[in-house]
Amino acid sequence: MSAPQWNNKVVKWVDDRLPVISMLHHSAYEYPTPKNLSYMWNFGSLAGFVLVTMILTGIFLVMNYTPHTDMAFESVERIMRDVNHGWLIRYIHMNGASMFFICVFIHIFRGLYYGSYKAPREVLWWIGILILLAMMATAFMGYVLPWGQMSFWGATVITNLFSAFPIIGDPLVTWLWGGFSVDNPTLNRFFSLHYLMPFVILGLVVLHVWALHSVRSNNPTGVEIKTPQDSIPFHPYYTIKDLFGLGVFLIFFCAFVFFAPDYLGHPDNYIPANPLVTPPHIVPEWYFLPFYAILRSIDFTILGIPAKLLGVLAMFASIVILFVIPWLDTSKVRSSKFRPVYKWFFWLFVIDTFILGYCGAKAPDDYFMGIPGLKVIVMGQLSTLYYFAHFLVVMPLVGKLERTKPLPASISESVLKEGANA
Amino acid sequence: MSQTVHSSGDHQPDENRRDFLTLATTAVGVVGTGVALWPFVDSMNPSKDVLALASVEVNLANIPVGQAVKVMWRGKPVFIRHRTEREINEANEVALNELVDPQADDARVEKKEWLIVVGVCTHLGCIPMGTATGEARGDYDGWYCPCHGSHYDTSGRIRRGPAPKNLEVPTYTFLTDTTVRIG
């Protein structure tokens, strides 16, 4: 790729000294993109849009928020009632967190289905997982800031997870709290870090896009770009496609903001934090439920490791395992479109994560979907077992044993064939 | 720098000397960075004013037999239960080998009618129910944690559920027969 020639003198003067305009031109204009990308490839840019929305609404919320245990709850209520359009900015921010996770989860499932984690895209995949981890930390700390009952007890339960580690556990928790319980020092540091983390995520996103543009986008066939016929420039083809998707997504987003702003939250968080009373039913936000179910499903001891520590390790492992799937998946074919056996396991895995989410939302002693004799805890344990078996058993074995369908010779050929069949 | 190095003949001594300098510089750099980072890490530990609030005095005179109260100590509740004769007997009758975290009742109380424990579930830090009159006290007449279902007995010991340990006993001293200082 040669640097474009700029006709505008000012643009040329700047670009000769700092080629930032050329860089943007390469990455958002002429970037050669596979010509067969489906709408499943929309969610990366949608997640980027939500990140910017979160940063902007967050900056305006901070102008009216007070990070002190005596005033935090009141200041949030003031934002809701007295600050001009405060309710709108807060509801966008609150629901934006859920929207961010919806986009990112779909983005990750898309990557799993089409094998986007396989060589040469491993580092791209890793940075994506780091973004997910950073998002989870940010969302958790943000949820503490309104200082409602769920804020307080969510913070208490999650920080107490670290007490499971032997020897260092208790000093570590005291250090995280800055005291002997979740209190003002905790709120202050969470606020500081909640403001910092989005910019860390932004930096990771820059690396993510950089890695993407050096290995190029995957596509529904999983076959690499081979000739210029296989690709089209990003602009105008995908800028317009992404914009259309954004329009549809904004309808969905706004439906929550304007018509069901508290649907994804918990009413208990509109009760001010009370360190002396635990709400009878503590549940995390929906996007943490599958991980919470994995945490809770370990209620037994293995090799003398207590259940509490095992649960915490299993929960962390459920995300960390994603780092090694480029090597656990032994199949030479990327896209599940051409993997008749693995495809079914993929959908089983998707269902499994939904079951985990359901189990995370229910009390362990409830019955699963009201089925007599089937406790939520048991269903959670079975789903946790499949979650790990999918990566540790299914991926290596199916990759070796499965007879894949023939791959198209090129992206271009597959597009022309599908066009002819239509 | 490289200009000052002898260029004649054997390079070995110079290379060793340079390796030493590199290692020494790196070591000083690593230690120095650690020393510089420590104040920031330590600033997140409990501050002096937080530590200063570490004790509280409680008047026990108006807690009748069979009832319990919650008092705040270090930002968390402490349960003080004025135990009945029956509760004391229940706590003493259980065999130690039946317990998850074996500990005799004598080792957990200073005066047997007063049970003083930190009211924080040792699982994930929720406040167990059972202090206020009428609350569910679990299957062992002590406390019941609603978050993940841990049952504690009349000595605050874990009997069933995911919590790994007994409710913690804080350090306390009886100043008079009816006043106790916690912390």
Coordinates of C-alpha atoms in Angstrom, one line a residue:
Chain A
M1 CA 0.0 0.0 0.0
S2 CA 1.5 3.3 -1.1
A3 CA 0.7 6.5 0.8
P4 CA -2.1 8.3 -0.9
Q5 CA -1.4 11.7 -2.5
W6 CA -3.2 14.5 -0.8
N7 CA -4.3 17.4 -2.9
N8 CA -5.2 19.7 0.0
K9 CA -2.0 21.6 1.0
V10 CA -2.8 21.7 4.7
V11 CA -3.7 18.0 4.8
K12 CA -0.5 17.2 2.9
W13 CA 1.6 19.5 5.2
V14 CA 0.3 17.7 8.3
D15 CA 0.5 14.3 6.8
D16 CA 4.1 14.7 5.8
R17 CA 5.0 15.5 9.4
L18 CA 2.7 13.0 11.1
P19 CA 1.1 10.5 8.7
V20 CA -2.0 10.1 10.9
I21 CA -4.4 11.0 8.0
S22 CA -2.7 8.3 5.8
M23 CA -3.1 5.9 8.6
L24 CA -6.8 6.6 9.0
H25 CA -7.2 6.4 5.3
H26 CA -5.6 3.0 5.2
S27 CA -7.6 1.6 8.1
A28 CA -11.1 3.1 7.7
Y29 CA -11.2 3.7 3.9
E30 CA -9.2 1.4 1.7
Y31 CA -8.8 -1.5 4.2
P32 CA -9.4 -4.5 2.0
T33 CA -12.3 -6.4 3.6
P34 CA -13.6 -9.8 2.5
K35 CA -16.6 -9.2 0.3
N36 CA -18.8 -11.8 1.9
L37 CA -19.1 -10.5 5.5
S38 CA -22.5 -11.1 7.0
Y39 CA -24.2 -9.0 9.7
M40 CA -22.5 -11.1 12.3
W41 CA -19.5 -8.9 11.5
N42 CA -21.4 -5.8 12.7
F43 CA -20.9 -6.3 16.4
G44 CA -17.3 -5.2 16.6
S45 CA -18.0 -1.7 15.4
L46 CA -21.2 -1.7 17.5
A47 CA -19.2 -2.5 20.6
G48 CA -16.9 0.3 19.7
F49 CA -19.8 2.7 19.4
V50 CA -21.1 1.7 22.8
L51 CA -17.7 2.2 24.3
V52 CA -17.6 5.8 23.1
T53 CA -21.2 6.3 24.3
M54 CA -20.2 5.0 27.7
I55 CA -17.2 7.2 28.0
L56 CA -19.2 10.3 26.9
T57 CA -22.2 9.7 29.2
G58 CA -19.8 8.7 32.0
I59 CA -17.9 12.0 31.8
F60 CA -21.2 13.9 32.1
L61 CA -22.4 11.7 35.0
V62 CA -19.2 12.5 36.9
M63 CA -20.0 16.2 36.8
N64 CA -22.9 15.5 39.2
Y65 CA -21.8 12.4 41.1
T66 CA -20.3 12.4 44.6
P67 CA -18.1 9.5 45.5
H68 CA -18.8 9.4 49.2
T69 CA -20.8 6.8 51.1
D70 CA -23.0 9.6 52.7
M71 CA -23.8 11.3 49.4
A72 CA -23.3 8.9 46.5
F73 CA -26.9 7.5 46.6
E74 CA -28.4 11.0 47.0
S75 CA -26.3 12.4 44.2
V76 CA -27.5 9.7 41.8
E77 CA -31.1 10.4 42.8
R78 CA -30.4 14.1 42.2
I79 CA -29.1 13.2 38.7
M80 CA -32.3 11.3 38.1
R81 CA -34.7 14.1 39.4
D82 CA -33.0 17.5 39.3
V83 CA -30.2 17.5 36.8
N84 CA -31.4 18.5 33.3
H85 CA -31.7 15.3 31.3
G86 CA -29.8 13.6 34.0
W87 CA -32.3 10.7 33.9
L88 CA -31.5 10.3 30.2
I89 CA -27.7 10.3 30.6
R90 CA -27.9 7.9 33.5
Y91 CA -30.3 5.5 31.8
I92 CA -28.1 5.5 28.6
H93 CA -25.1 4.7 30.8
M94 CA -26.9 2.0 32.8
N95 CA -28.3 0.2 29.8
G96 CA -25.2 0.9 27.8
A97 CA -23.3 -1.5 30.0
S98 CA -25.8 -4.3 29.1
M99 CA -25.7 -3.3 25.4
F100 CA -21.9 -3.4 25.5
F101 CA -22.0 -7.0 26.8
I102 CA -24.7 -8.0 24.3
C103 CA -22.5 -6.8 21.5
V104 CA -19.3 -8.3 22.9
F105 CA -20.9 -11.7 23.7
I106 CA -22.3 -12.0 20.1
H107 CA -18.9 -10.9 18.8
I108 CA -17.2 -13.6 20.8
F109 CA -19.7 -16.3 19.8
R110 CA -19.3 -15.3 16.1
G111 CA -15.5 -15.7 16.6
L112 CA -16.1 -19.1 18.1
Y113 CA -18.4 -20.2 15.3
Y114 CA -16.2 -19.1 12.4
G115 CA -12.9 -20.0 14.0
S116 CA -11.7 -16.4 14.1
Y117 CA -9.3 -17.3 17.0
K118 CA -7.2 -19.6 14.8
A119 CA -3.7 -18.8 13.3
P120 CA -2.8 -16.2 12.4
R121 CA -5.4 -14.4 14.6
E122 CA -4.4 -15.7 18.1
V123 CA -3.0 -12.3 19.4
L124 CA -6.1 -10.5 18.0
W125 CA -8.2 -13.1 20.0
W126 CA -6.1 -12.6 23.1
I127 CA -6.5 -8.9 23.1
G128 CA -10.2 -9.4 22.7
I129 CA -10.3 -11.6 25.9
L130 CA -8.3 -8.9 27.7
I131 CA -11.0 -6.4 26.6
L132 CA -13.7 -8.7 28.1
L133 CA -11.8 -9.0 31.4
A134 CA -11.3 -5.2 31.5
M135 CA -15.0 -4.7 30.8
M136 CA -16.0 -7.0 33.6
A137 CA -13.9 -5.2 36.1
T138 CA -15.2 -1.9 34.9
A139 CA -18.9 -3.0 35.0
F140 CA -18.5 -4.4 38.4
M141 CA -16.9 -1.3 39.9
G142 CA -19.4 1.0 38.1
Y143 CA -22.3 -1.0 39.6
V144 CA -20.9 -0.2 43.1
L145 CA -21.0 3.6 42.6
P146 CA -24.7 4.3 43.1
W147 CA -24.2 2.8 46.6
G148 CA -27.5 0.9 46.7
Q149 CA -28.1 -2.4 48.5
M150 CA -27.0 -4.5 45.4
S151 CA -24.0 -2.2 44.9
F152 CA -22.8 -2.8 48.5
W153 CA -23.5 -6.5 48.7
G154 CA -22.3 -7.2 45.2
A155 CA -19.1 -5.5 46.1
T156 CA -18.9 -7.4 49.4
V157 CA -19.5 -10.8 47.9
I158 CA -17.2 -10.3 44.9
T159 CA -14.3 -8.8 46.9
N160 CA -14.7 -11.7 49.4
L161 CA -14.0 -14.1 46.5
F162 CA -10.3 -13.2 47.0
S163 CA -10.3 -14.3 50.6
A164 CA -10.5 -17.9 49.2
F165 CA -6.8 -17.8 48.4
P166 CA -4.7 -19.3 51.2
I167 CA -2.5 -17.1 53.3
I168 CA -2.6 -13.9 51.1
G169 CA -6.4 -14.0 51.0
D170 CA -7.4 -11.9 54.0
P171 CA -4.6 -9.3 53.7
L172 CA -5.5 -9.0 50.0
V173 CA -9.2 -8.4 50.8
T174 CA -8.3 -5.8 53.5
W175 CA -6.0 -4.1 50.9
L176 CA -8.8 -4.1 48.3
W177 CA -11.2 -2.5 50.8
G178 CA -8.8 -0.1 52.4
G179 CA -10.4 -1.0 55.7
F180 CA -12.2 -3.9 57.4
S181 CA -15.3 -3.9 55.2
V182 CA -16.6 -2.3 52.0
D183 CA -16.7 1.4 53.0
N184 CA -15.8 4.9 51.9
P185 CA -12.2 4.1 50.9
T186 CA -13.5 1.2 48.7
L187 CA -16.1 3.5 47.0
N188 CA -13.4 6.1 46.4
R189 CA -10.9 3.7 44.7
F190 CA -13.6 2.0 42.7
F191 CA -14.7 5.4 41.4
S192 CA -11.1 6.2 40.5
L193 CA -10.6 2.9 38.7
H194 CA -14.0 3.0 37.0
Y195 CA -13.0 6.3 35.4
L196 CA -9.6 4.9 34.4
M197 CA -10.5 1.5 33.0
P198 CA -12.5 2.7 29.9
F199 CA -9.4 4.4 28.6
V200 CA -7.4 1.2 29.2
I201 CA -10.2 -0.6 27.2
L202 CA -9.9 2.1 24.5
G203 CA -6.1 1.4 24.3
L204 CA -6.8 -2.3 24.0
V205 CA -9.3 -1.6 21.3
V206 CA -6.7 0.3 19.4
L207 CA -4.3 -2.7 19.7
H208 CA -7.2 -5.0 18.7
V209 CA -8.0 -3.1 15.5
W210 CA -4.3 -2.8 14.8
A211 CA -3.9 -6.6 15.1
L212 CA -7.0 -7.0 13.0
H213 CA -5.7 -4.8 10.2
S214 CA -2.4 -6.7 10.0
V215 CA -4.0 -10.2 9.9
R216 CA -7.2 -9.0 8.1
S217 CA -10.8 -9.9 8.9
N218 CA -11.9 -13.5 8.9
N219 CA -15.1 -14.2 7.0
P220 CA -18.0 -16.7 6.9
T221 CA -16.0 -19.2 4.7
G222 CA -12.9 -19.0 6.9
V223 CA -10.9 -18.9 3.7
E224 CA -8.3 -16.2 3.5
I225 CA -8.3 -13.3 1.0
K226 CA -6.2 -14.6 -2.0
T227 CA -6.8 -12.3 -4.9
P228 CA -8.1 -8.7 -5.2
Q229 CA -11.4 -10.2 -6.3
D230 CA -12.0 -11.5 -2.8
S231 CA -12.0 -8.1 -1.1
I232 CA -13.7 -4.8 -1.3
P233 CA -12.6 -1.5 0.3
F234 CA -14.0 -0.8 3.7
H235 CA -15.5 2.5 2.6
P236 CA -18.2 2.8 1.3
Y237 CA -19.2 -0.8 1.4
Y238 CA -18.8 -1.6 5.1
T239 CA -19.1 1.9 6.5
I240 CA -22.7 1.9 5.1
K241 CA -23.4 -1.7 6.2
D242 CA -22.2 -0.9 9.7
L243 CA -24.2 2.3 9.8
F244 CA -27.4 0.4 8.8
G245 CA -26.7 -2.1 11.6
L246 CA -26.1 0.7 14.0
G247 CA -29.5 2.1 13.1
V248 CA -31.2 -1.2 13.9
F249 CA -29.2 -1.6 17.1
L250 CA -30.0 1.9 18.3
I251 CA -33.7 1.1 18.0
F252 CA -33.1 -1.8 20.3
F253 CA -30.9 0.2 22.7
C254 CA -33.4 3.1 22.8
A255 CA -36.3 0.7 23.5
F256 CA -34.6 -0.1 26.8
V257 CA -33.6 3.4 27.6
F258 CA -37.0 4.9 27.0
F259 CA -39.5 2.1 27.7
A260 CA -37.8 -0.3 30.1
P261 CA -34.8 1.5 31.7
D262 CA -34.8 -0.6 34.9
Y263 CA -35.8 -3.9 33.3
L264 CA -32.2 -5.2 33.4
G265 CA -31.5 -3.9 36.9
H266 CA -32.6 -4.9 40.4
P267 CA -35.1 -2.9 42.4
D268 CA -33.0 -3.5 45.5
N269 CA -30.4 -1.1 44.2
Y270 CA -32.9 1.8 44.8
I271 CA -32.6 1.1 48.5
P272 CA -29.5 2.9 50.0
A273 CA -26.7 0.6 51.1
N274 CA -27.1 -0.8 54.6
P275 CA -24.0 -2.7 55.9
L276 CA -26.2 -4.4 58.6
V277 CA -28.8 -6.0 56.4
T278 CA -28.1 -8.3 53.5
P279 CA -30.9 -8.5 50.8
P280 CA -32.5 -12.0 50.9
H281 CA -31.6 -12.7 47.3
I282 CA -28.3 -11.4 45.9
V283 CA -27.9 -11.7 42.1
P284 CA -25.3 -10.1 39.9
E285 CA -26.2 -8.3 36.7
W286 CA -27.3 -10.6 33.9
Y287 CA -24.0 -10.5 32.1
F288 CA -22.2 -12.1 35.1
L289 CA -24.8 -14.8 35.7
P290 CA -23.1 -17.7 33.8
F291 CA -19.9 -17.1 35.6
Y292 CA -21.7 -16.8 38.9
A293 CA -23.4 -20.1 38.2
I294 CA -19.9 -21.7 37.7
L295 CA -18.7 -20.2 40.9
R296 CA -21.6 -21.5 42.9
S297 CA -21.8 -25.0 41.3
I298 CA -18.6 -26.1 43.0
D299 CA -19.9 -27.1 46.4
F300 CA -17.5 -30.0 47.0
T301 CA -13.8 -30.5 47.9
I302 CA -11.2 -32.0 45.6
L303 CA -7.8 -33.1 46.9
G304 CA -8.3 -31.1 50.0
I305 CA -8.8 -27.8 48.1
P306 CA -11.9 -26.2 49.8
A307 CA -15.0 -25.7 47.7
K308 CA -14.8 -21.9 48.1
L309 CA -11.3 -21.7 46.5
L310 CA -12.2 -24.3 43.8
G311 CA -15.3 -22.2 42.8
V312 CA -13.2 -19.1 42.5
L313 CA -10.6 -20.9 40.4
A314 CA -13.3 -22.5 38.2
M315 CA -14.8 -19.1 37.6
F316 CA -11.6 -17.5 36.6
A317 CA -10.6 -20.5 34.5
S318 CA -13.9 -20.2 32.6
I319 CA -12.5 -17.1 30.9
V320 CA -8.8 -17.8 31.0
I321 CA -9.4 -21.1 29.1
L322 CA -10.3 -18.9 26.1
F323 CA -6.7 -17.9 25.8
V324 CA -5.6 -21.4 24.8
I325 CA -8.4 -22.5 22.5
P326 CA -6.3 -21.6 19.4
W327 CA -4.4 -24.7 20.4
L328 CA -7.2 -26.8 21.8
D329 CA -9.1 -26.7 18.5
T330 CA -7.3 -29.2 16.3
S331 CA -9.4 -28.7 13.2
K332 CA -7.7 -27.3 10.1
V333 CA -11.0 -25.8 9.0
R334 CA -11.9 -22.4 10.5
S335 CA -15.6 -22.0 9.7
S336 CA -18.2 -24.2 11.3
K337 CA -20.1 -23.9 8.1
F338 CA -17.9 -26.7 6.8
R339 CA -17.8 -28.6 10.1
P340 CA -21.0 -30.7 10.2
V341 CA -20.2 -32.3 13.6
Y342 CA -18.7 -29.4 15.5
K343 CA -21.5 -27.1 14.4
W344 CA -23.9 -29.0 16.7
F345 CA -21.5 -28.9 19.6
F346 CA -21.2 -25.1 19.0
W347 CA -25.0 -24.6 19.4
L348 CA -25.0 -27.0 22.4
F349 CA -22.3 -24.7 23.9
V350 CA -24.5 -21.6 23.3
I351 CA -27.5 -23.3 25.0
D352 CA -25.2 -24.4 27.8
T353 CA -24.2 -20.8 28.5
F354 CA -27.9 -19.8 28.6
I355 CA -28.6 -22.6 31.1
L356 CA -25.7 -21.4 33.2
G357 CA -27.2 -17.9 33.1
Y358 CA -30.5 -19.2 34.2
C359 CA -28.9 -21.2 37.1
G360 CA -27.0 -18.1 38.1
A361 CA -30.2 -16.2 38.5
K362 CA -32.0 -18.8 40.7
A363 CA -31.4 -19.9 44.3
P364 CA -29.3 -23.1 44.4
D365 CA -32.1 -25.1 46.1
D366 CA -34.8 -24.0 43.6
Y367 CA -36.0 -26.5 41.0
F368 CA -34.7 -26.0 37.5
M369 CA -37.6 -24.7 35.3
G370 CA -39.9 -26.1 38.0
I371 CA -39.0 -29.6 37.1
P372 CA -39.5 -31.7 40.2
G373 CA -36.3 -33.4 41.5
L374 CA -34.0 -31.4 39.3
K375 CA -32.2 -28.8 41.6
V376 CA -30.7 -25.7 40.1
I377 CA -27.4 -26.6 41.7
V378 CA -27.3 -30.0 39.9
M379 CA -28.1 -28.4 36.6
G380 CA -25.5 -25.8 37.2
Q381 CA -22.9 -28.5 37.9
L382 CA -23.8 -30.4 34.7
S383 CA -23.6 -27.2 32.6
T384 CA -20.3 -26.3 34.2
L385 CA -19.0 -29.7 33.3
Y386 CA -20.1 -29.3 29.7
Y387 CA -18.7 -25.7 29.6
F388 CA -15.2 -27.0 30.3
A389 CA -15.6 -30.3 28.4
H390 CA -16.5 -28.3 25.3
F391 CA -13.0 -26.7 25.3
L392 CA -11.0 -29.6 26.8
V393 CA -12.6 -32.6 25.2
V394 CA -14.9 -31.7 22.3
M395 CA -12.6 -29.2 20.6
P396 CA -9.5 -31.4 20.4
L397 CA -11.4 -34.6 19.6
V398 CA -14.0 -33.4 17.1
G399 CA -11.2 -31.5 15.3
K400 CA -9.3 -34.7 14.8
L401 CA -12.2 -37.1 14.0
E402 CA -14.6 -35.0 12.0
R403 CA -14.8 -35.2 8.2
T404 CA -15.2 -31.6 7.0
K405 CA -17.0 -30.5 3.9
P406 CA -14.9 -29.3 1.0
L407 CA -13.9 -25.7 1.2
P408 CA -14.5 -23.2 -1.6
A409 CA -11.4 -22.4 -3.6
S410 CA -11.8 -18.7 -2.7
I411 CA -14.2 -16.2 -1.2
S412 CA -15.0 -15.0 -4.6
E413 CA -15.9 -18.5 -5.8
S414 CA -18.2 -19.1 -2.8
V415 CA -20.0 -15.8 -3.3
L416 CA -20.6 -16.5 -7.0
K417 CA -21.8 -20.0 -6.3
E418 CA -24.3 -18.9 -3.6
G419 CA -25.4 -16.1 -6.0
A420 CA -26.1 -18.8 -8.7
N421 CA -28.0 -21.0 -6.3
A422 CA -30.2 -18.1 -5.1
Chain B
M1 CA 30.9 4.4 26.3
S2 CA 32.0 2.0 23.7
Q3 CA 34.9 4.3 22.8
T4 CA 36.4 3.9 26.2
V5 CA 36.6 0.1 26.0
H6 CA 40.0 -1.4 25.2
S7 CA 39.9 -2.6 21.7
S8 CA 43.2 -4.6 21.8
G9 CA 43.3 -8.4 22.0
D10 CA 41.2 -10.3 24.6
H11 CA 37.6 -9.1 24.9
Q12 CA 36.7 -11.5 27.7
P13 CA 37.4 -9.3 30.8
D14 CA 35.5 -6.4 29.3
E15 CA 32.5 -8.4 28.4
N16 CA 32.4 -9.8 31.9
R17 CA 32.7 -6.4 33.4
R18 CA 29.9 -5.1 31.1
D19 CA 27.7 -8.1 32.0
F20 CA 28.2 -7.3 35.6
L21 CA 27.3 -3.6 35.0
T22 CA 24.2 -4.6 33.1
L23 CA 23.1 -7.0 35.8
A24 CA 23.9 -4.6 38.6
T25 CA 22.0 -1.7 36.9
T26 CA 19.0 -4.0 36.2
A27 CA 19.0 -5.1 39.8
V28 CA 19.1 -1.6 41.1
G29 CA 16.4 -0.6 38.6
V30 CA 14.1 -3.4 39.7
V31 CA 14.6 -2.8 43.4
G32 CA 14.3 1.0 42.9
T33 CA 11.1 0.6 41.0
G34 CA 9.7 -1.7 43.7
V35 CA 10.6 0.7 46.4
A36 CA 9.0 3.6 44.5
L37 CA 5.8 1.5 43.9
W38 CA 5.4 0.4 47.5
P39 CA 4.0 3.7 48.8
F40 CA 1.3 3.6 46.2
V41 CA 0.4 0.0 46.9
D42 CA 0.5 0.6 50.7
S43 CA -1.7 3.8 50.3
M44 CA -4.5 1.4 49.6
N45 CA -4.2 -0.4 52.9
P46 CA -6.3 0.8 55.9
S47 CA -5.3 4.3 56.8
K48 CA -4.6 5.6 60.4
D49 CA -8.1 7.1 60.9
V50 CA -9.6 3.8 59.8
L51 CA -7.4 1.9 62.2
A52 CA -8.2 4.4 65.0
L53 CA -11.9 3.5 64.9
A54 CA -11.0 -0.1 65.7
S55 CA -12.7 -0.5 69.1
V56 CA -16.2 0.0 70.5
E57 CA -17.8 -0.2 74.0
V58 CA -21.2 -1.9 74.5
N59 CA -23.5 -1.8 77.5
L60 CA -25.0 -5.2 78.0
A61 CA -27.4 -4.3 80.8
N62 CA -30.5 -4.0 78.5
I63 CA -30.1 -7.2 76.5
P64 CA -32.5 -9.7 78.2
V65 CA -31.8 -13.4 78.2
G66 CA -32.7 -15.1 74.9
Q67 CA -32.2 -12.0 72.9
A68 CA -29.4 -10.7 70.7
V69 CA -28.2 -7.3 69.3
K70 CA -26.0 -6.1 66.4
V71 CA -23.4 -3.5 67.0
M72 CA -21.1 -1.9 64.4
W73 CA -17.4 -2.6 64.8
R74 CA -14.9 -1.7 62.0
G75 CA -17.8 -1.2 59.6
K76 CA -19.3 -4.6 60.1
P77 CA -21.8 -6.0 62.5
V78 CA -20.9 -7.9 65.7
F79 CA -23.6 -10.2 67.1
I80 CA -24.0 -10.2 70.9
R81 CA -26.3 -12.9 72.1
H82 CA -27.5 -13.3 75.7
R83 CA -27.8 -17.1 75.6
T84 CA -30.4 -19.1 77.4
E85 CA -29.4 -22.2 79.5
R86 CA -30.9 -24.4 76.7
E87 CA -28.7 -22.7 74.0
I88 CA -25.6 -23.1 76.1
N89 CA -26.3 -26.8 76.6
E90 CA -27.0 -27.2 72.9
A91 CA -23.6 -25.7 72.1
N92 CA -21.8 -28.0 74.6
E93 CA -23.6 -31.2 73.7
V94 CA -22.5 -31.5 70.2
A95 CA -19.5 -33.8 69.6
L96 CA -16.5 -31.9 68.2
N97 CA -15.8 -34.5 65.5
E98 CA -19.3 -33.7 64.0
L99 CA -18.2 -30.1 63.3
V100 CA -16.9 -28.7 60.1
D101 CA -14.5 -26.4 61.9
P102 CA -14.1 -28.1 65.3
Q103 CA -13.9 -25.8 68.2
A104 CA -15.3 -26.2 71.7
D105 CA -17.9 -23.7 73.0
D106 CA -15.6 -22.8 75.9
A107 CA -12.9 -21.6 73.5
R108 CA -15.4 -19.3 71.8
V109 CA -16.8 -17.4 74.9
E110 CA -15.4 -15.7 77.9
K111 CA -18.6 -15.8 79.9
K112 CA -20.8 -18.6 78.8
E113 CA -24.0 -16.6 78.8
W114 CA -22.6 -14.0 76.4
L115 CA -21.7 -15.1 72.8
I116 CA -19.9 -12.4 70.9
V117 CA -19.1 -13.1 67.2
V118 CA -18.5 -11.1 64.1
G119 CA -21.7 -11.2 62.1
V120 CA -20.2 -11.8 58.8
C121 CA -20.7 -15.1 57.0
T122 CA -17.3 -16.7 56.4
H123 CA -18.4 -17.8 52.9
L124 CA -18.7 -14.5 51.0
G125 CA -19.4 -11.9 53.6
C126 CA -23.2 -11.6 53.8
I127 CA -24.9 -10.9 57.2
P128 CA -26.6 -14.0 58.5
M129 CA -30.2 -13.7 59.8
G130 CA -31.3 -14.7 63.3
T131 CA -30.3 -11.8 65.5
A132 CA -33.6 -9.9 65.6
T133 CA -36.4 -11.7 67.3
G134 CA -38.5 -13.7 64.8
E135 CA -35.9 -14.0 62.1
A136 CA -35.1 -17.5 60.7
R137 CA -32.3 -18.9 62.8
G138 CA -31.5 -21.9 60.7
D139 CA -31.6 -25.6 61.6
Y140 CA -29.2 -25.2 64.5
D141 CA -30.9 -22.3 66.4
G142 CA -28.1 -19.9 65.7
W143 CA -28.0 -17.9 62.5
Y144 CA -28.9 -18.6 58.9
C145 CA -27.2 -16.9 55.9
P146 CA -29.7 -16.2 53.1
C147 CA -27.2 -15.7 50.4
H148 CA -25.9 -19.2 49.9
G149 CA -27.6 -21.2 52.7
S150 CA -25.1 -21.6 55.6
H151 CA -26.4 -22.7 59.0
Y152 CA -24.6 -21.6 62.2
D153 CA -25.3 -23.0 65.7
T154 CA -25.8 -21.4 69.1
S155 CA -22.0 -21.0 69.4
G156 CA -21.8 -19.4 65.9
R157 CA -20.1 -22.5 64.5
I158 CA -20.7 -23.5 60.9
R159 CA -22.8 -26.7 60.8
R160 CA -24.1 -26.9 57.2
G161 CA -23.7 -25.0 53.9
P162 CA -20.8 -23.6 51.9
A163 CA -19.1 -21.5 54.6
P164 CA -15.7 -23.0 55.5
K165 CA -15.3 -21.5 59.0
N166 CA -17.1 -20.6 62.2
L167 CA -18.2 -17.0 62.7
E168 CA -15.1 -15.2 63.9
V169 CA -14.7 -14.3 67.5
P170 CA -13.4 -10.8 67.9
T171 CA -11.0 -9.8 70.7
Y172 CA -13.0 -8.3 73.5
T173 CA -12.7 -7.6 77.3
F174 CA -15.3 -7.2 79.9
L175 CA -14.7 -3.8 81.6
T176 CA -17.4 -4.5 84.1
D177 CA -20.1 -7.2 84.4
T178 CA -22.3 -5.3 82.0
T179 CA -19.8 -3.5 79.8
V180 CA -17.7 -5.0 77.1
R181 CA -15.1 -3.4 74.9
I182 CA -14.8 -5.0 71.4
G183 CA -11.4 -4.6 69.6

